[in-house]
Amino acid sequence: MTKLGTLYLVPNTLGDDARTEQLPWVLPNETLACSAKLQHWIVEDAKTARALLKAVDSLSPLTCTIQEMQMSEWRGAARNSKFRDAVKPVDLLKPLLVGHDMGLMSEAGVPGVADPGAEIVLAAHKIGARVKPLVGPSSILLGLMASGLNGQRFAFQGYLPHDAHERLNKLKQLENESRKLEQTQIWIETPYRNTAMLMACLTALNPQTKLCLGIDLSLSSEQITTQSIADWRKQYPNENACASLQNRPTVFLLLA
């Protein structure tokens, strides 16, 4: 009987300059060495994955096959039972079945956290393959570590609603839960919506609530600031004042 391969969960960098200038600092040597040896990959975005693999290739000759996860298919499968039956993440794991090790890579950060990789990991468990997480950057944990907010009790909310009215209501709900549970609330946003999200926070939240913005985490342009909503309102009185925040990966954290 063929021994199953191992599925390695390989972290990606959180931005381009970490990949080209700071790779050994952002990703441990053991993670880099393991990545350089893998020849079979499942990735969220092939272009981003190839950029990291090219950097890793400088450490060891690398030839590999890359399969993309189709995010729209996983989401469609979750909504449509007929489609769910037709889409099988295990099909991407065929190299494991014949004894080859594989790497799973997110577009940024760690696989399976705020990306569709969890479906692949669960499929690997179902076939009895070993799953090995490797060490690397998670913007969610880096933001929490550096925020000064409650790291003993926290919740990650993913993305908040895009609709302006629904977003305001959600922020008020998260603030109430944070106050009741003494819990840090964490969420992310598509970078081009940063200004809208910050303005919504300044509109919806109470002046004394603490808000942290973790911007460009692990990059040379990193900014991490925690202050009250009252102080954020002084710093960013209108949308025009937020121009420097736009299109930069940001983690939002609040504690009421």
PDB file of N, CA, C and O in Angstrom, residues 96-171:
ATOM      1  N   LEU A  96      -0.859  13.436  -3.368  1.00  0.00           N
ATOM      2  CA  LEU A  96      -0.732  12.861  -2.028  1.00  0.00           C
ATOM      3  C   LEU A  96      -1.041  11.373  -2.043  1.00  0.00           C
ATOM      4  O   LEU A  96      -0.413  10.585  -1.328  1.00  0.00           O
ATOM      5  N   LEU A  97      -2.004  10.989  -2.867  1.00  0.00           N
ATOM      6  CA  LEU A  97      -2.462   9.599  -2.891  1.00  0.00           C
ATOM      7  C   LEU A  97      -1.400   8.642  -3.418  1.00  0.00           C
ATOM      8  O   LEU A  97      -1.437   7.444  -3.119  1.00  0.00           O
ATOM      9  N   VAL A  98      -0.468   9.188  -4.205  1.00  0.00           N
ATOM     10  CA  VAL A  98       0.601   8.329  -4.740  1.00  0.00           C
ATOM     11  C   VAL A  98       1.931   8.592  -4.036  1.00  0.00           C
ATOM     12  O   VAL A  98       3.000   8.236  -4.539  1.00  0.00           O
ATOM     13  N   GLY A  99       1.866   9.246  -2.875  1.00  0.00           N
ATOM     14  CA  GLY A  99       3.049   9.365  -2.037  1.00  0.00           C
ATOM     15  C   GLY A  99       3.850  10.638  -2.157  1.00  0.00           C
ATOM     16  O   GLY A  99       4.887  10.779  -1.505  1.00  0.00           O
ATOM     17  N   HIS A 100       3.392  11.608  -2.978  1.00  0.00           N
ATOM     18  CA  HIS A 100       4.129  12.861  -3.118  1.00  0.00           C
ATOM     19  C   HIS A 100       3.689  13.872  -2.050  1.00  0.00           C
ATOM     20  O   HIS A 100       2.492  13.992  -1.756  1.00  0.00           O
ATOM     21  N   ASP A 101       4.645  14.603  -1.501  1.00  0.00           N
ATOM     22  CA  ASP A 101       4.314  15.717  -0.622  1.00  0.00           C
ATOM     23  C   ASP A 101       3.783  16.877  -1.457  1.00  0.00           C
ATOM     24  O   ASP A 101       4.145  17.043  -2.628  1.00  0.00           O
ATOM     25  N   MET A 102       2.923  17.699  -0.847  1.00  0.00           N
ATOM     26  CA  MET A 102       2.344  18.850  -1.536  1.00  0.00           C
ATOM     27  C   MET A 102       2.427  20.079  -0.651  1.00  0.00           C
ATOM     28  O   MET A 102       2.495  19.982   0.580  1.00  0.00           O
ATOM     29  N   GLY A 103       2.396  21.253  -1.287  1.00  0.00           N
ATOM     30  CA  GLY A 103       2.324  22.505  -0.566  1.00  0.00           C
ATOM     31  C   GLY A 103       1.003  23.205  -0.857  1.00  0.00           C
ATOM     32  O   GLY A 103       0.532  23.203  -1.988  1.00  0.00           O
ATOM     33  N   LEU A 104       0.408  23.777   0.168  1.00  0.00           N
ATOM     34  CA  LEU A 104      -0.791  24.605   0.033  1.00  0.00           C
ATOM     35  C   LEU A 104      -0.410  26.026   0.396  1.00  0.00           C
ATOM     36  O   LEU A 104       0.124  26.277   1.478  1.00  0.00           O
ATOM     37  N   MET A 105      -0.653  26.969  -0.516  1.00  0.00           N
ATOM     38  CA  MET A 105      -0.229  28.350  -0.299  1.00  0.00           C
ATOM     39  C   MET A 105      -1.400  29.313  -0.484  1.00  0.00           C
ATOM     40  O   MET A 105      -2.142  29.222  -1.459  1.00  0.00           O
ATOM     41  N   SER A 106      -1.549  30.224   0.457  1.00  0.00           N
ATOM     42  CA  SER A 106      -2.532  31.296   0.349  1.00  0.00           C
ATOM     43  C   SER A 106      -1.957  32.425  -0.492  1.00  0.00           C
ATOM     44  O   SER A 106      -0.758  32.469  -0.769  1.00  0.00           O
ATOM     45  N   GLU A 107      -2.819  33.359  -0.896  1.00  0.00           N
ATOM     46  CA  GLU A 107      -2.326  34.503  -1.645  1.00  0.00           C
ATOM     47  C   GLU A 107      -1.453  35.386  -0.763  1.00  0.00           C
ATOM     48  O   GLU A 107      -0.485  35.989  -1.222  1.00  0.00           O
ATOM     49  N   ALA A 108      -1.793  35.483   0.509  1.00  0.00           N
ATOM     50  CA  ALA A 108      -0.990  36.253   1.465  1.00  0.00           C
ATOM     51  C   ALA A 108      -1.208  35.670   2.852  1.00  0.00           C
ATOM     52  O   ALA A 108      -2.326  35.283   3.196  1.00  0.00           O
ATOM     53  N   GLY A 109      -0.142  35.596   3.638  1.00  0.00           N
ATOM     54  CA  GLY A 109      -0.271  35.089   4.991  1.00  0.00           C
ATOM     55  C   GLY A 109      -0.334  33.580   5.056  1.00  0.00           C
ATOM     56  O   GLY A 109       0.266  32.887   4.238  1.00  0.00           O
ATOM     57  N   VAL A 110      -1.067  33.068   6.040  1.00  0.00           N
ATOM     58  CA  VAL A 110      -1.074  31.630   6.301  1.00  0.00           C
ATOM     59  C   VAL A 110      -2.288  30.967   5.664  1.00  0.00           C
ATOM     60  O   VAL A 110      -3.383  31.518   5.673  1.00  0.00           O
ATOM     61  N   PRO A 111      -2.122  29.764   5.107  1.00  0.00           N
ATOM     62  CA  PRO A 111      -3.245  29.059   4.479  1.00  0.00           C
ATOM     63  C   PRO A 111      -4.324  28.691   5.486  1.00  0.00           C
ATOM     64  O   PRO A 111      -4.045  28.414   6.654  1.00  0.00           O
ATOM     65  N   GLY A 112      -5.557  28.682   5.020  1.00  0.00           N
ATOM     66  CA  GLY A 112      -6.670  28.234   5.844  1.00  0.00           C
ATOM     67  C   GLY A 112      -7.243  29.290   6.759  1.00  0.00           C
ATOM     68  O   GLY A 112      -8.272  29.064   7.397  1.00  0.00           O
ATOM     69  N   VAL A 113      -6.612  30.458   6.849  1.00  0.00           N
ATOM     70  CA  VAL A 113      -7.100  31.542   7.699  1.00  0.00           C
ATOM     71  C   VAL A 113      -7.472  32.713   6.798  1.00  0.00           C
ATOM     72  O   VAL A 113      -6.603  33.306   6.154  1.00  0.00           O
ATOM     73  N   ALA A 114      -8.758  33.024   6.719  1.00  0.00           N
ATOM     74  CA  ALA A 114      -9.263  34.072   5.837  1.00  0.00           C
ATOM     75  C   ALA A 114      -8.922  33.792   4.371  1.00  0.00           C
ATOM     76  O   ALA A 114      -8.640  34.702   3.602  1.00  0.00           O
ATOM     77  N   ASP A 115      -8.921  32.528   3.992  1.00  0.00           N
ATOM     78  CA  ASP A 115      -8.760  32.139   2.591  1.00  0.00           C
ATOM     79  C   ASP A 115      -9.438  30.784   2.408  1.00  0.00           C
ATOM     80  O   ASP A 115      -9.832  30.147   3.385  1.00  0.00           O
ATOM     81  N   PRO A 116      -9.620  30.310   1.171  1.00  0.00           N
ATOM     82  CA  PRO A 116     -10.393  29.088   0.958  1.00  0.00           C
ATOM     83  C   PRO A 116      -9.625  27.800   1.225  1.00  0.00           C
ATOM     84  O   PRO A 116     -10.150  26.720   0.996  1.00  0.00           O
ATOM     85  N   GLY A 117      -8.402  27.881   1.716  1.00  0.00           N
ATOM     86  CA  GLY A 117      -7.580  26.695   1.889  1.00  0.00           C
ATOM     87  C   GLY A 117      -8.107  25.687   2.877  1.00  0.00           C
ATOM     88  O   GLY A 117      -7.721  24.516   2.839  1.00  0.00           O
ATOM     89  N   ALA A 118      -8.994  26.096   3.785  1.00  0.00           N
ATOM     90  CA  ALA A 118      -9.528  25.166   4.778  1.00  0.00           C
ATOM     91  C   ALA A 118     -10.224  23.984   4.122  1.00  0.00           C
ATOM     92  O   ALA A 118     -10.208  22.866   4.657  1.00  0.00           O
ATOM     93  N   GLU A 119     -10.848  24.198   2.967  1.00  0.00           N
ATOM     94  CA  GLU A 119     -11.521  23.106   2.256  1.00  0.00           C
ATOM     95  C   GLU A 119     -10.513  22.031   1.851  1.00  0.00           C
ATOM     96  O   GLU A 119     -10.795  20.830   1.918  1.00  0.00           O
ATOM     97  N   ILE A 120      -9.328  22.464   1.420  1.00  0.00           N
ATOM     98  CA  ILE A 120      -8.293  21.524   1.010  1.00  0.00           C
ATOM     99  C   ILE A 120      -7.740  20.778   2.219  1.00  0.00           C
ATOM    100  O   ILE A 120      -7.504  19.567   2.178  1.00  0.00           O
ATOM    101  N   VAL A 121      -7.522  21.505   3.310  1.00  0.00           N
ATOM    102  CA  VAL A 121      -6.993  20.887   4.536  1.00  0.00           C
ATOM    103  C   VAL A 121      -7.958  19.823   5.048  1.00  0.00           C
ATOM    104  O   VAL A 121      -7.555  18.713   5.427  1.00  0.00           O
ATOM    105  N   LEU A 122      -9.244  20.137   5.059  1.00  0.00           N
ATOM    106  CA  LEU A 122     -10.248  19.168   5.528  1.00  0.00           C
ATOM    107  C   LEU A 122     -10.259  17.931   4.639  1.00  0.00           C
ATOM    108  O   LEU A 122     -10.360  16.794   5.136  1.00  0.00           O
ATOM    109  N   ALA A 123     -10.118  18.132   3.322  1.00  0.00           N
ATOM    110  CA  ALA A 123     -10.080  16.997   2.398  1.00  0.00           C
ATOM    111  C   ALA A 123      -8.866  16.116   2.677  1.00  0.00           C
ATOM    112  O   ALA A 123      -8.949  14.887   2.604  1.00  0.00           O
ATOM    113  N   ALA A 124      -7.738  16.732   3.009  1.00  0.00           N
ATOM    114  CA  ALA A 124      -6.532  15.964   3.337  1.00  0.00           C
ATOM    115  C   ALA A 124      -6.750  15.126   4.595  1.00  0.00           C
ATOM    116  O   ALA A 124      -6.332  13.962   4.674  1.00  0.00           O
ATOM    117  N   HIS A 125      -7.415  15.705   5.597  1.00  0.00           N
ATOM    118  CA  HIS A 125      -7.718  14.941   6.812  1.00  0.00           C
ATOM    119  C   HIS A 125      -8.625  13.750   6.491  1.00  0.00           C
ATOM    120  O   HIS A 125      -8.456  12.660   7.045  1.00  0.00           O
ATOM    121  N   LYS A 126      -9.579  13.974   5.605  1.00  0.00           N
ATOM    122  CA  LYS A 126     -10.545  12.915   5.291  1.00  0.00           C
ATOM    123  C   LYS A 126      -9.878  11.708   4.632  1.00  0.00           C
ATOM    124  O   LYS A 126     -10.328  10.580   4.808  1.00  0.00           O
ATOM    125  N   ILE A 127      -8.818  11.942   3.852  1.00  0.00           N
ATOM    126  CA  ILE A 127      -8.148  10.806   3.209  1.00  0.00           C
ATOM    127  C   ILE A 127      -7.042  10.232   4.083  1.00  0.00           C
ATOM    128  O   ILE A 127      -6.374   9.279   3.710  1.00  0.00           O
ATOM    129  N   GLY A 128      -6.839  10.840   5.261  1.00  0.00           N
ATOM    130  CA  GLY A 128      -5.864  10.310   6.208  1.00  0.00           C
ATOM    131  C   GLY A 128      -4.448  10.786   6.001  1.00  0.00           C
ATOM    132  O   GLY A 128      -3.509  10.207   6.554  1.00  0.00           O
ATOM    133  N   ALA A 129      -4.260  11.858   5.218  1.00  0.00           N
ATOM    134  CA  ALA A 129      -2.918  12.388   4.980  1.00  0.00           C
ATOM    135  C   ALA A 129      -2.457  13.232   6.164  1.00  0.00           C
ATOM    136  O   ALA A 129      -3.266  13.840   6.871  1.00  0.00           O
ATOM    137  N   ARG A 130      -1.164  13.292   6.359  1.00  0.00           N
ATOM    138  CA  ARG A 130      -0.596  14.159   7.393  1.00  0.00           C
ATOM    139  C   ARG A 130      -0.665  15.610   6.928  1.00  0.00           C
ATOM    140  O   ARG A 130      -0.366  15.915   5.765  1.00  0.00           O
ATOM    141  N   VAL A 131      -1.048  16.507   7.831  1.00  0.00           N
ATOM    142  CA  VAL A 131      -1.097  17.943   7.555  1.00  0.00           C
ATOM    143  C   VAL A 131      -0.069  18.617   8.440  1.00  0.00           C
ATOM    144  O   VAL A 131      -0.095  18.456   9.669  1.00  0.00           O
ATOM    145  N   LYS A 132       0.847  19.368   7.824  1.00  0.00           N
ATOM    146  CA  LYS A 132       1.941  19.989   8.566  1.00  0.00           C
ATOM    147  C   LYS A 132       1.928  21.496   8.350  1.00  0.00           C
ATOM    148  O   LYS A 132       2.286  21.989   7.273  1.00  0.00           O
ATOM    149  N   PRO A 133       1.516  22.295   9.358  1.00  0.00           N
ATOM    150  CA  PRO A 133       1.564  23.752   9.224  1.00  0.00           C
ATOM    151  C   PRO A 133       2.981  24.277   9.433  1.00  0.00           C
ATOM    152  O   PRO A 133       3.682  23.833  10.353  1.00  0.00           O
ATOM    153  N   LEU A 134       3.411  25.190   8.580  1.00  0.00           N
ATOM    154  CA  LEU A 134       4.723  25.814   8.703  1.00  0.00           C
ATOM    155  C   LEU A 134       4.579  27.239   9.237  1.00  0.00           C
ATOM    156  O   LEU A 134       3.533  27.877   9.074  1.00  0.00           O
ATOM    157  N   VAL A 135       5.637  27.736   9.835  1.00  0.00           N
ATOM    158  CA  VAL A 135       5.606  29.036  10.506  1.00  0.00           C
ATOM    159  C   VAL A 135       5.757  30.170   9.492  1.00  0.00           C
ATOM    160  O   VAL A 135       6.596  30.104   8.588  1.00  0.00           O
ATOM    161  N   GLY A 136       4.939  31.207   9.658  1.00  0.00           N
ATOM    162  CA  GLY A 136       5.026  32.375   8.796  1.00  0.00           C
ATOM    163  C   GLY A 136       4.076  33.456   9.268  1.00  0.00           C
ATOM    164  O   GLY A 136       3.389  33.301  10.285  1.00  0.00           O
ATOM    165  N   PRO A 137       3.974  34.577   8.543  1.00  0.00           N
ATOM    166  CA  PRO A 137       3.215  35.728   9.020  1.00  0.00           C
ATOM    167  C   PRO A 137       1.706  35.576   8.861  1.00  0.00           C
ATOM    168  O   PRO A 137       1.211  35.139   7.833  1.00  0.00           O
ATOM    169  N   SER A 138       0.981  35.944   9.901  1.00  0.00           N
ATOM    170  CA  SER A 138      -0.476  36.088   9.868  1.00  0.00           C
ATOM    171  C   SER A 138      -0.798  37.520  10.241  1.00  0.00           C
ATOM    172  O   SER A 138      -0.490  37.966  11.351  1.00  0.00           O
ATOM    173  N   SER A 139      -1.399  38.252   9.322  1.00  0.00           N
ATOM    174  CA  SER A 139      -1.696  39.658   9.604  1.00  0.00           C
ATOM    175  C   SER A 139      -2.642  39.798  10.792  1.00  0.00           C
ATOM    176  O   SER A 139      -2.567  40.772  11.552  1.00  0.00           O
ATOM    177  N   ILE A 140      -3.512  38.820  10.966  1.00  0.00           N
ATOM    178  CA  ILE A 140      -4.479  38.873  12.064  1.00  0.00           C
ATOM    179  C   ILE A 140      -3.762  38.805  13.412  1.00  0.00           C
ATOM    180  O   ILE A 140      -3.993  39.621  14.315  1.00  0.00           O
ATOM    181  N   LEU A 141      -2.854  37.843  13.560  1.00  0.00           N
ATOM    182  CA  LEU A 141      -2.134  37.711  14.827  1.00  0.00           C
ATOM    183  C   LEU A 141      -1.109  38.820  15.019  1.00  0.00           C
ATOM    184  O   LEU A 141      -0.918  39.312  16.138  1.00  0.00           O
ATOM    185  N   LEU A 142      -0.426  39.219  13.942  1.00  0.00           N
ATOM    186  CA  LEU A 142       0.530  40.323  14.073  1.00  0.00           C
ATOM    187  C   LEU A 142      -0.178  41.593  14.525  1.00  0.00           C
ATOM    188  O   LEU A 142       0.326  42.336  15.377  1.00  0.00           O
ATOM    189  N   GLY A 143      -1.352  41.859  13.946  1.00  0.00           N
ATOM    190  CA  GLY A 143      -2.109  43.038  14.353  1.00  0.00           C
ATOM    191  C   GLY A 143      -2.531  42.959  15.802  1.00  0.00           C
ATOM    192  O   GLY A 143      -2.414  43.940  16.551  1.00  0.00           O
ATOM    193  N   LEU A 144      -3.009  41.791  16.238  1.00  0.00           N
ATOM    194  CA  LEU A 144      -3.426  41.634  17.626  1.00  0.00           C
ATOM    195  C   LEU A 144      -2.247  41.789  18.578  1.00  0.00           C
ATOM    196  O   LEU A 144      -2.344  42.465  19.611  1.00  0.00           O
ATOM    197  N   MET A 145      -1.119  41.180  18.238  1.00  0.00           N
ATOM    198  CA  MET A 145       0.068  41.273  19.082  1.00  0.00           C
ATOM    199  C   MET A 145       0.485  42.719  19.319  1.00  0.00           C
ATOM    200  O   MET A 145       0.864  43.098  20.433  1.00  0.00           O
ATOM    201  N   ALA A 146       0.419  43.518  18.263  1.00  0.00           N
ATOM    202  CA  ALA A 146       0.949  44.882  18.329  1.00  0.00           C
ATOM    203  C   ALA A 146      -0.087  45.918  18.735  1.00  0.00           C
ATOM    204  O   ALA A 146       0.249  47.088  18.885  1.00  0.00           O
ATOM    205  N   SER A 147      -1.332  45.514  18.921  1.00  0.00           N
ATOM    206  CA  SER A 147      -2.408  46.475  19.169  1.00  0.00           C
ATOM    207  C   SER A 147      -2.456  46.980  20.606  1.00  0.00           C
ATOM    208  O   SER A 147      -2.917  48.099  20.862  1.00  0.00           O
ATOM    209  N   GLY A 148      -2.019  46.154  21.553  1.00  0.00           N
ATOM    210  CA  GLY A 148      -2.193  46.511  22.957  1.00  0.00           C
ATOM    211  C   GLY A 148      -3.607  46.244  23.453  1.00  0.00           C
ATOM    212  O   GLY A 148      -3.926  46.550  24.606  1.00  0.00           O
ATOM    213  N   LEU A 149      -4.460  45.661  22.616  1.00  0.00           N
ATOM    214  CA  LEU A 149      -5.828  45.344  23.010  1.00  0.00           C
ATOM    215  C   LEU A 149      -5.870  43.942  23.621  1.00  0.00           C
ATOM    216  O   LEU A 149      -4.845  43.282  23.742  1.00  0.00           O
ATOM    217  N   ASN A 150      -7.039  43.483  24.002  1.00  0.00           N
ATOM    218  CA  ASN A 150      -7.163  42.231  24.747  1.00  0.00           C
ATOM    219  C   ASN A 150      -6.764  41.029  23.892  1.00  0.00           C
ATOM    220  O   ASN A 150      -7.478  40.648  22.962  1.00  0.00           O
ATOM    221  N   GLY A 151      -5.634  40.415  24.196  1.00  0.00           N
ATOM    222  CA  GLY A 151      -5.181  39.238  23.485  1.00  0.00           C
ATOM    223  C   GLY A 151      -5.601  37.935  24.133  1.00  0.00           C
ATOM    224  O   GLY A 151      -5.278  36.857  23.640  1.00  0.00           O
ATOM    225  N   GLN A 152      -6.341  38.025  25.257  1.00  0.00           N
ATOM    226  CA  GLN A 152      -6.832  36.835  25.945  1.00  0.00           C
ATOM    227  C   GLN A 152      -8.209  36.415  25.421  1.00  0.00           C
ATOM    228  O   GLN A 152      -8.592  35.249  25.520  1.00  0.00           O
ATOM    229  N   ARG A 153      -8.940  37.376  24.866  1.00  0.00           N
ATOM    230  CA  ARG A 153     -10.286  37.090  24.371  1.00  0.00           C
ATOM    231  C   ARG A 153     -10.498  37.925  23.116  1.00  0.00           C
ATOM    232  O   ARG A 153     -10.528  39.154  23.174  1.00  0.00           O
ATOM    233  N   PHE A 154     -10.627  37.273  21.978  1.00  0.00           N
ATOM    234  CA  PHE A 154     -10.761  38.002  20.715  1.00  0.00           C
ATOM    235  C   PHE A 154     -11.545  37.172  19.708  1.00  0.00           C
ATOM    236  O   PHE A 154     -11.687  35.953  19.857  1.00  0.00           O
ATOM    237  N   ALA A 155     -12.053  37.845  18.667  1.00  0.00           N
ATOM    238  CA  ALA A 155     -12.818  37.163  17.620  1.00  0.00           C
ATOM    239  C   ALA A 155     -12.473  37.785  16.276  1.00  0.00           C
ATOM    240  O   ALA A 155     -12.395  39.016  16.149  1.00  0.00           O
ATOM    241  N   PHE A 156     -12.276  36.924  15.283  1.00  0.00           N
ATOM    242  CA  PHE A 156     -12.015  37.395  13.925  1.00  0.00           C
ATOM    243  C   PHE A 156     -13.315  37.348  13.137  1.00  0.00           C
ATOM    244  O   PHE A 156     -13.973  36.314  13.067  1.00  0.00           O
ATOM    245  N   GLN A 157     -13.668  38.486  12.525  1.00  0.00           N
ATOM    246  CA  GLN A 157     -14.966  38.620  11.865  1.00  0.00           C
ATOM    247  C   GLN A 157     -14.896  38.530  10.340  1.00  0.00           C
ATOM    248  O   GLN A 157     -15.922  38.659   9.674  1.00  0.00           O
ATOM    249  N   GLY A 158     -13.710  38.343   9.781  1.00  0.00           N
ATOM    250  CA  GLY A 158     -13.595  38.295   8.322  1.00  0.00           C
ATOM    251  C   GLY A 158     -13.827  39.669   7.723  1.00  0.00           C
ATOM    252  O   GLY A 158     -13.285  40.673   8.193  1.00  0.00           O
ATOM    253  N   TYR A 159     -14.671  39.740   6.681  1.00  0.00           N
ATOM    254  CA  TYR A 159     -15.025  41.002   6.044  1.00  0.00           C
ATOM    255  C   TYR A 159     -16.380  41.473   6.557  1.00  0.00           C
ATOM    256  O   TYR A 159     -17.299  40.660   6.724  1.00  0.00           O
ATOM    257  N   LEU A 160     -16.531  42.769   6.762  1.00  0.00           N
ATOM    258  CA  LEU A 160     -17.810  43.337   7.166  1.00  0.00           C
ATOM    259  C   LEU A 160     -18.634  43.660   5.918  1.00  0.00           C
ATOM    260  O   LEU A 160     -18.122  43.671   4.798  1.00  0.00           O
ATOM    261  N   PRO A 161     -19.931  43.929   6.089  1.00  0.00           N
ATOM    262  CA  PRO A 161     -20.787  44.197   4.916  1.00  0.00           C
ATOM    263  C   PRO A 161     -20.295  45.381   4.074  1.00  0.00           C
ATOM    264  O   PRO A 161     -19.742  46.351   4.610  1.00  0.00           O
ATOM    265  N   HIS A 162     -20.518  45.295   2.763  1.00  0.00           N
ATOM    266  CA  HIS A 162     -20.130  46.379   1.862  1.00  0.00           C
ATOM    267  C   HIS A 162     -21.147  47.521   1.880  1.00  0.00           C
ATOM    268  O   HIS A 162     -20.782  48.689   1.702  1.00  0.00           O
ATOM    269  N   ASP A 163     -22.416  47.184   2.066  1.00  0.00           N
ATOM    270  CA  ASP A 163     -23.457  48.208   2.110  1.00  0.00           C
ATOM    271  C   ASP A 163     -23.211  49.154   3.283  1.00  0.00           C
ATOM    272  O   ASP A 163     -22.963  48.711   4.418  1.00  0.00           O
ATOM    273  N   ALA A 164     -23.264  50.455   3.015  1.00  0.00           N
ATOM    274  CA  ALA A 164     -22.899  51.444   4.032  1.00  0.00           C
ATOM    275  C   ALA A 164     -23.759  51.336   5.275  1.00  0.00           C
ATOM    276  O   ALA A 164     -23.253  51.380   6.411  1.00  0.00           O
ATOM    277  N   HIS A 165     -25.072  51.197   5.107  1.00  0.00           N
ATOM    278  CA  HIS A 165     -25.976  51.110   6.264  1.00  0.00           C
ATOM    279  C   HIS A 165     -25.722  49.830   7.054  1.00  0.00           C
ATOM    280  O   HIS A 165     -25.646  49.857   8.295  1.00  0.00           O
ATOM    281  N   GLU A 166     -25.582  48.710   6.342  1.00  0.00           N
ATOM    282  CA  GLU A 166     -25.314  47.439   7.015  1.00  0.00           C
ATOM    283  C   GLU A 166     -23.966  47.462   7.724  1.00  0.00           C
ATOM    284  O   GLU A 166     -23.812  46.879   8.804  1.00  0.00           O
ATOM    285  N   ARG A 167     -22.977  48.149   7.125  1.00  0.00           N
ATOM    286  CA  ARG A 167     -21.658  48.244   7.745  1.00  0.00           C
ATOM    287  C   ARG A 167     -21.734  48.981   9.073  1.00  0.00           C
ATOM    288  O   ARG A 167     -21.142  48.546  10.079  1.00  0.00           O
ATOM    289  N   LEU A 168     -22.460  50.100   9.099  1.00  0.00           N
ATOM    290  CA  LEU A 168     -22.605  50.869  10.337  1.00  0.00           C
ATOM    291  C   LEU A 168     -23.276  50.032  11.423  1.00  0.00           C
ATOM    292  O   LEU A 168     -22.842  50.030  12.583  1.00  0.00           O
ATOM    293  N   ASN A 169     -24.336  49.325  11.049  1.00  0.00           N
ATOM    294  CA  ASN A 169     -25.027  48.480  12.031  1.00  0.00           C
ATOM    295  C   ASN A 169     -24.117  47.378  12.553  1.00  0.00           C
ATOM    296  O   ASN A 169     -24.139  47.051  13.750  1.00  0.00           O
ATOM    297  N   LYS A 170     -23.318  46.791  11.661  1.00  0.00           N
ATOM    298  CA  LYS A 170     -22.410  45.728  12.083  1.00  0.00           C
ATOM    299  C   LYS A 170     -21.350  46.254  13.045  1.00  0.00           C
ATOM    300  O   LYS A 170     -21.016  45.587  14.045  1.00  0.00           O
ATOM    301  N   LEU A 171     -20.817  47.432  12.764  1.00  0.00           N
ATOM    302  CA  LEU A 171     -19.814  48.016  13.650  1.00  0.00           C
ATOM    303  C   LEU A 171     -20.389  48.269  15.042  1.00  0.00           C
ATOM    304  O   LEU A 171     -19.731  48.002  16.063  1.00  0.00           O
TER     305      LEU A 171
END
